[in-house]
Structure formats: structure tokens, C-alpha cells
Amino acid sequence: MTDPIRWGVLGASDFARRSMAPAIHAASGHVLAALATRDAAKAAPFADLAPGLRVHESYDALLADPGIDAVYVPLPHTMHVEWGVKALEAGKHVLVEKPLAMTEAGIAPLIAARDATGLQAAEAYMIVHHPQWQFVRELIDDGVPGQLRHVEGVFTYNNSADPGNIRNTAAMGGGALPDIGVYTYGSTRWATRAEPEAITHADLDWEAGCDVVARVSARFPGFTAHWVNSMRMLPEQFMLFHGDAGIIRVTAPFNAAKFGEAVVEWRGRDFVTHRRTWPGLNQYVHQVEAFGAAIRGEAAFPWTLEDAAGTQRVIDMAYAAAGGRPPA
């Protein structure tokens, strides 16, 4: 019998409490073993979920815990690489929340630490673990859209009523593109296996140094893309892949089961719409189990640090095309 992979979480973030800690607890062959936080009130829901959970008062103490095999890092964006590297140097595999860094160059130390230690290190880019995205990739590989001509992507929400949120704080890596541009940009790259040649349009609205609305267009080899990401618009999300022979639409591409049911629709020249659904799947559980398979040498993790760096490169290109980010 294979021993379970024992996880520690750095910081009692809301997202860790609501999504990733329950996913680790639910994943087959995984145990939520420790949490690092000084706040007993924040630790309580984690302890309720996983009785026997060890609570450390510092991140360093958790990294020194010999009963931890893998570490999940849900800290503010600007702290991801620092603590990802520290986890690797402490002998722990590490799954780091997105975005890994604020620039492509900022990811390099994490890649170097992964290579030096031989441990698993990855970005927690959960959507590639959902079968709906694997199916979309297969449809494109099989030529269902024909010659792909255009990709349209939208991911928006409105957190204007929460100015203290780190997503609204420039010094902590806030902004729509770091938070959700990674999904529209990264899913386009992953599904099409293509990289943009240029950003052809970048129109960004700024508040307190954070991009709160981003309308960005890009040219890829053979097709164009247009993405809208916002922290000041009614929640919406979809992805559309439009070719000369067919269309593929993903209606809940990023928060499947929360925003809506995981559905992929596609049609060709006969105008017959086909539909496939995946009810009840948890992409975060799939992500944890895929990371475990990579640790055990059973399968390659489908989203590498280099994949994450590629998406960050596109975000860097979008900021550059918009004239750069204002000072934090």
C-alpha cells in the first residue's frame, strides 16, 4: 500500500479554506496534515475539516516539519516564488497558487530551485485538470473547428465593494490580469498549443495602480484572440474557439460547478449543435491527485512551470502594449 502524501498549507487564506484544503482532504492518497498560521480563529475551520491537523505559528516551522511531503502556497502573489523556493530547499514538493510571479523573469528562481532539488514544483492552474478542457484540446487537435480563425475569452467579476482585497492592492500584486487574465490567456495557449506573435491592442482601466478592466487582442499564427478581464463588471465567463468549419464554446470554463455546469458545445457546417457535460466533478481534487501522480512518478504533471512562464510572458506583453504598469 502506498503511503499517503502529507500536505502542509502556508497561510489560512479564504481560498485555501474554501477550495484547496477540502480538495486535499478529499483527494485519494492525500492527507491534510498541517497549517501555518498565528490566528487560532482562522485555523479552526481547517482543524474541523481534518482532525489531528498540526498548526504551526510560522511558515518556517511548517517547512521544518518532517511529517510534511508537499506544501501548498496560497500567499499573496508577490510572495509565491520566495516561499516556493524555500519549500523546495526544505525538501518539500510545492504547489504554488497562480500567478507565480509578477513578471516572466520573476519565475526563474523557482524553475532553478526545482531543477536543483529534483522535486516537483508547479503552479496551481486547476483548469487543465478538468476533463472539459482536455476534451476541448482534443476537439481542436482533431480539427473540429477546421482552420481556427479567432478565439474570444471573457472572465469578469466585481469586487469594487472590497477595496482592501489584495486583488485591489498594487503592492501585493493586484490587478485583473494577474488574477484572472491567466485563465483567458493560458487556456487559449494550452488548448491551441500556440503562442502569440504580438499584442495588437491593449486598453486597460486603472485604479490605484491595479488594472481593473483589461481589453486585449493578440495575433497568433493563423488566428487572432480577444480577451476581456475585469474586476469591475458583472460576473461572466466563457471561451469561444471559432474556425472556418466549426465552433467550440465553453460556458463555465474557469469556475466549473460554481459559476455553472461544465458544458462544452460544438457545431460544424451542418449546424448541428453537440453538447457534453461533466456534472459533479471537482477540478481542485483532480489537480491534487495529478500532483500526487507526478510526485510518485506515475504521470507527468500537465502544467509545468514553463507553461506558467509562457502565460506570464503574454501578460507582460499586454502591459507593455498598454504603456506599462503605473507605480504601485
XYZ file of C-alpha atoms in Angstrom:
328
model
C 0.000 0.000 0.000
C 1.360 3.420 -0.971
C 1.738 5.853 1.902
C -0.428 8.986 1.592
C 1.157 12.276 0.607
C 1.086 14.560 3.646
C 0.321 18.205 2.873
C 1.028 21.443 4.675
C -0.609 24.771 3.815
C 1.213 28.092 4.229
C -1.367 30.572 5.463
C -5.073 30.296 6.261
C -6.380 32.159 3.201
C -10.085 32.131 2.370
C -9.380 30.338 -0.896
C -7.337 27.653 0.855
C -10.134 27.190 3.382
C -12.938 27.078 0.805
C -11.323 25.190 -2.068
C -7.852 23.720 -1.765
C -7.855 22.382 1.798
C -11.118 20.471 1.170
C -9.666 19.218 -2.126
C -6.516 17.923 -0.431
C -8.669 16.285 2.236
C -10.930 14.663 -0.387
C -8.192 13.533 -2.794
C -7.391 9.850 -2.828
C -3.965 9.134 -1.359
C -3.539 12.564 0.223
C -3.774 13.902 3.782
C -4.141 17.475 5.019
C -1.602 17.300 7.832
C -0.511 20.820 8.831
C -1.273 24.519 8.542
C 0.879 27.554 9.259
C -0.947 30.484 10.862
C -0.757 32.516 14.068
C -4.520 33.097 14.049
C -6.328 30.369 16.000
C -9.703 31.533 14.700
C -8.563 31.096 11.102
C -7.070 27.693 11.909
C -10.320 26.366 13.380
C -12.152 25.559 10.112
C -9.093 23.680 8.842
C -8.892 21.673 12.063
C -12.615 20.905 11.858
C -12.055 19.564 8.353
C -9.001 17.477 9.261
C -8.950 16.378 12.931
C -5.386 15.988 14.159
C -4.164 18.848 11.985
C -0.900 20.306 13.287
C -0.942 24.117 13.436
C 2.431 25.868 13.209
C 2.827 29.517 14.156
C 5.274 30.270 11.342
C 5.845 29.259 7.733
C 9.402 28.232 8.552
C 8.166 25.896 11.278
C 5.870 24.140 8.837
C 8.686 23.750 6.318
C 10.810 22.179 9.059
C 8.072 19.650 9.905
C 9.407 16.177 8.960
C 5.833 14.918 8.652
C 5.154 17.029 5.550
C 5.828 15.817 1.994
C 4.214 18.595 -0.068
C 3.382 22.234 0.539
C 0.600 24.352 -0.927
C 1.355 28.094 -1.138
C -1.746 30.366 -1.323
C 0.041 33.513 -0.096
C -0.229 36.962 -1.750
C 1.106 36.967 -5.318
C 4.356 38.746 -4.515
C 5.317 36.022 -2.001
C 4.787 32.980 -4.225
C 8.267 32.485 -5.615
C 10.036 33.243 -2.326
C 8.134 30.613 -0.364
C 8.018 28.164 -3.241
C 11.818 28.218 -3.345
C 12.020 27.880 0.449
C 9.714 24.856 0.354
C 11.881 23.150 -2.267
C 15.045 23.930 -0.336
C 13.395 22.370 2.741
C 12.903 19.149 0.766
C 9.183 19.559 0.093
C 7.336 19.288 -3.194
C 5.452 22.519 -3.785
C 2.219 23.572 -5.481
C 2.084 27.372 -5.748
C -1.007 29.451 -6.438
C -1.217 31.487 -9.592
C 0.226 33.791 -10.709
C 3.668 32.521 -9.812
C 5.264 35.966 -10.125
C 4.676 39.470 -11.397
C 6.935 39.026 -14.437
C 8.203 36.122 -16.505
C 11.745 36.754 -15.259
C 10.490 36.517 -11.686
C 9.650 32.825 -12.162
C 13.251 31.868 -12.984
C 14.371 31.271 -9.343
C 11.569 28.755 -8.835
C 12.497 26.882 -12.017
C 16.151 26.845 -10.927
C 15.224 25.513 -7.461
C 13.063 22.791 -8.986
C 15.887 21.704 -11.259
C 18.449 21.801 -8.434
C 16.352 19.753 -5.997
C 14.678 17.345 -8.421
C 11.397 17.838 -6.567
C 8.004 18.542 -8.070
C 7.079 22.223 -8.353
C 4.085 23.569 -10.241
C 1.544 26.335 -10.491
C -1.944 25.534 -9.192
C -3.567 26.057 -12.606
C -6.556 23.861 -11.957
C -8.461 24.160 -15.234
C -6.136 21.889 -17.250
C -7.062 19.061 -14.863
C -10.760 19.340 -15.684
C -11.833 16.880 -18.405
C -13.801 19.604 -20.188
C -10.537 21.333 -21.108
C -8.867 18.085 -22.071
C -11.872 17.471 -24.354
C -11.618 20.948 -25.909
C -7.964 20.307 -26.671
C -8.882 17.000 -28.323
C -11.573 18.686 -30.440
C -9.069 21.264 -31.694
C -6.396 18.609 -32.275
C -8.958 16.579 -34.250
C -9.717 19.558 -36.497
C -13.315 20.110 -35.407
C -13.074 23.912 -35.887
C -11.198 23.451 -39.164
C -8.763 26.308 -39.607
C -9.009 28.216 -36.339
C -9.572 31.915 -37.068
C -10.461 33.556 -33.769
C -10.626 32.926 -30.019
C -12.842 35.010 -27.751
C -12.462 34.868 -23.987
C -14.229 36.638 -21.126
C -13.685 36.338 -17.373
C -15.108 39.102 -15.164
C -16.330 39.756 -11.645
C -16.917 42.836 -9.488
C -15.048 43.331 -6.209
C -15.333 47.120 -6.104
C -17.074 46.869 -2.733
C -13.955 45.272 -1.207
C -11.146 47.845 -1.597
C -8.988 46.084 1.000
C -8.891 42.877 -1.033
C -5.329 42.033 -2.122
C -6.584 41.938 -5.729
C -7.188 45.672 -5.347
C -3.758 46.307 -3.810
C -0.983 47.024 -6.296
C 1.838 46.405 -3.807
C 0.564 42.864 -3.270
C 0.352 42.024 -6.974
C -3.248 43.067 -7.547
C -4.945 43.547 -10.876
C -7.298 41.735 -13.225
C -4.594 40.273 -15.450
C -2.549 38.623 -12.665
C -5.703 37.265 -11.056
C -7.862 36.133 -13.998
C -6.041 37.073 -17.197
C -4.002 33.940 -16.528
C -7.139 31.934 -17.333
C -8.219 33.510 -20.613
C -4.621 33.793 -21.846
C -3.415 30.446 -20.520
C -6.419 28.434 -21.694
C -6.015 29.859 -25.200
C -2.357 28.830 -25.241
C -2.985 25.398 -23.740
C -5.972 24.447 -25.904
C -4.441 25.604 -29.193
C -0.802 24.685 -28.399
C 0.132 28.084 -29.886
C 1.943 31.195 -28.703
C 1.028 34.806 -29.585
C 3.208 36.616 -32.076
C 2.120 40.081 -30.939
C -0.335 42.046 -28.838
C -2.289 44.123 -31.336
C -4.470 46.073 -28.887
C -4.333 46.726 -25.146
C -6.842 49.030 -23.450
C -6.624 48.926 -19.644
C -8.508 50.898 -16.986
C -6.544 51.549 -13.784
C -7.485 52.211 -10.177
C -4.809 52.755 -7.512
C -2.178 51.082 -9.639
C -4.296 47.995 -10.437
C -5.734 47.159 -13.826
C -9.449 46.718 -13.166
C -10.656 46.336 -16.770
C -8.426 44.867 -19.488
C -9.402 44.557 -23.133
C -6.556 42.902 -25.004
C -6.176 41.478 -28.520
C -3.409 39.256 -29.847
C -2.289 37.689 -33.083
C -1.330 34.022 -33.073
C -0.051 32.033 -36.051
C -3.177 31.701 -38.205
C -5.714 33.197 -35.796
C -6.498 36.159 -33.565
C -7.675 36.343 -29.961
C -9.549 38.937 -27.927
C -9.832 38.748 -24.150
C -11.807 40.807 -21.628
C -10.887 40.552 -17.958
C -12.319 42.769 -15.259
C -12.747 43.217 -11.522
C -15.449 45.862 -12.108
C -18.021 44.069 -14.272
C -20.891 41.680 -13.693
C -19.563 38.127 -13.287
C -19.298 36.318 -16.608
C -17.049 33.727 -18.165
C -16.879 31.880 -21.466
C -14.381 30.791 -24.114
C -15.147 30.520 -27.823
C -12.962 28.900 -30.493
C -14.176 29.878 -33.976
C -12.843 28.311 -37.151
C -13.820 28.063 -40.792
C -15.526 24.695 -40.249
C -16.733 24.757 -36.655
C -17.240 26.487 -33.329
C -16.424 25.280 -29.805
C -17.955 27.060 -26.817
C -17.072 26.516 -23.131
C -19.752 28.032 -20.904
C -18.175 27.660 -17.431
C -14.519 27.375 -18.363
C -12.835 28.513 -15.161
C -15.151 28.005 -12.173
C -16.912 24.857 -13.318
C -19.626 23.711 -10.889
C -19.531 27.108 -9.150
C -20.271 29.546 -11.972
C -22.264 26.909 -13.819
C -22.290 23.344 -15.055
C -19.230 22.206 -17.007
C -20.526 22.224 -20.589
C -18.765 22.112 -23.953
C -20.855 22.771 -27.061
C -19.624 22.429 -30.622
C -21.082 22.522 -34.110
C -19.850 22.239 -37.663
C -21.033 23.175 -41.122
C -24.186 21.069 -40.680
C -25.239 23.464 -37.871
C -26.000 20.554 -35.565
C -25.076 21.501 -32.011
C -23.441 18.802 -29.917
C -23.196 19.075 -26.150
C -21.188 17.288 -23.480
C -21.371 17.842 -19.721
C -19.341 16.807 -16.674
C -21.605 17.187 -13.622
C -20.243 16.933 -10.121
C -16.507 16.953 -10.862
C -14.118 18.924 -8.652
C -11.167 20.238 -10.644
C -9.220 21.031 -7.463
C -9.366 17.396 -6.357
C -8.235 16.339 -9.834
C -5.338 18.791 -9.542
C -4.178 17.398 -6.184
C -4.374 13.830 -7.458
C -2.454 14.752 -10.621
C 0.250 16.371 -8.495
C 0.423 13.221 -6.390
C 0.818 11.099 -9.524
C 3.710 13.338 -10.583
C 5.361 13.011 -7.157
C 5.062 9.230 -7.351
C 6.436 9.142 -10.897
C 3.189 7.740 -12.300
C 2.431 10.544 -14.776
C 3.788 13.893 -15.888
C 2.049 16.945 -14.452
C 0.153 18.589 -17.342
C 1.002 22.209 -16.446
C 4.707 22.938 -15.989
C 6.470 25.976 -14.582
C 7.470 26.719 -18.172
C 3.781 26.699 -19.144
C 3.103 29.208 -16.375
C 6.028 31.346 -17.528
C 4.552 31.367 -21.038
C 1.285 32.820 -19.790
C 3.135 35.392 -17.711
C 5.038 36.345 -20.864
C 1.711 37.203 -22.552
C 0.644 39.276 -19.540
C 3.987 41.102 -19.676
C 3.385 41.746 -23.382
C -0.113 43.116 -22.669
C 1.180 45.515 -20.009
C 3.962 46.663 -22.320
C 1.493 47.278 -25.148
C -0.649 49.352 -22.782
C 2.317 51.536 -21.884
C 3.417 49.684 -18.748
C 2.037 49.438 -15.244
C 1.865 52.591 -13.142
C 3.972 52.654 -9.954
C 2.494 50.568 -7.123
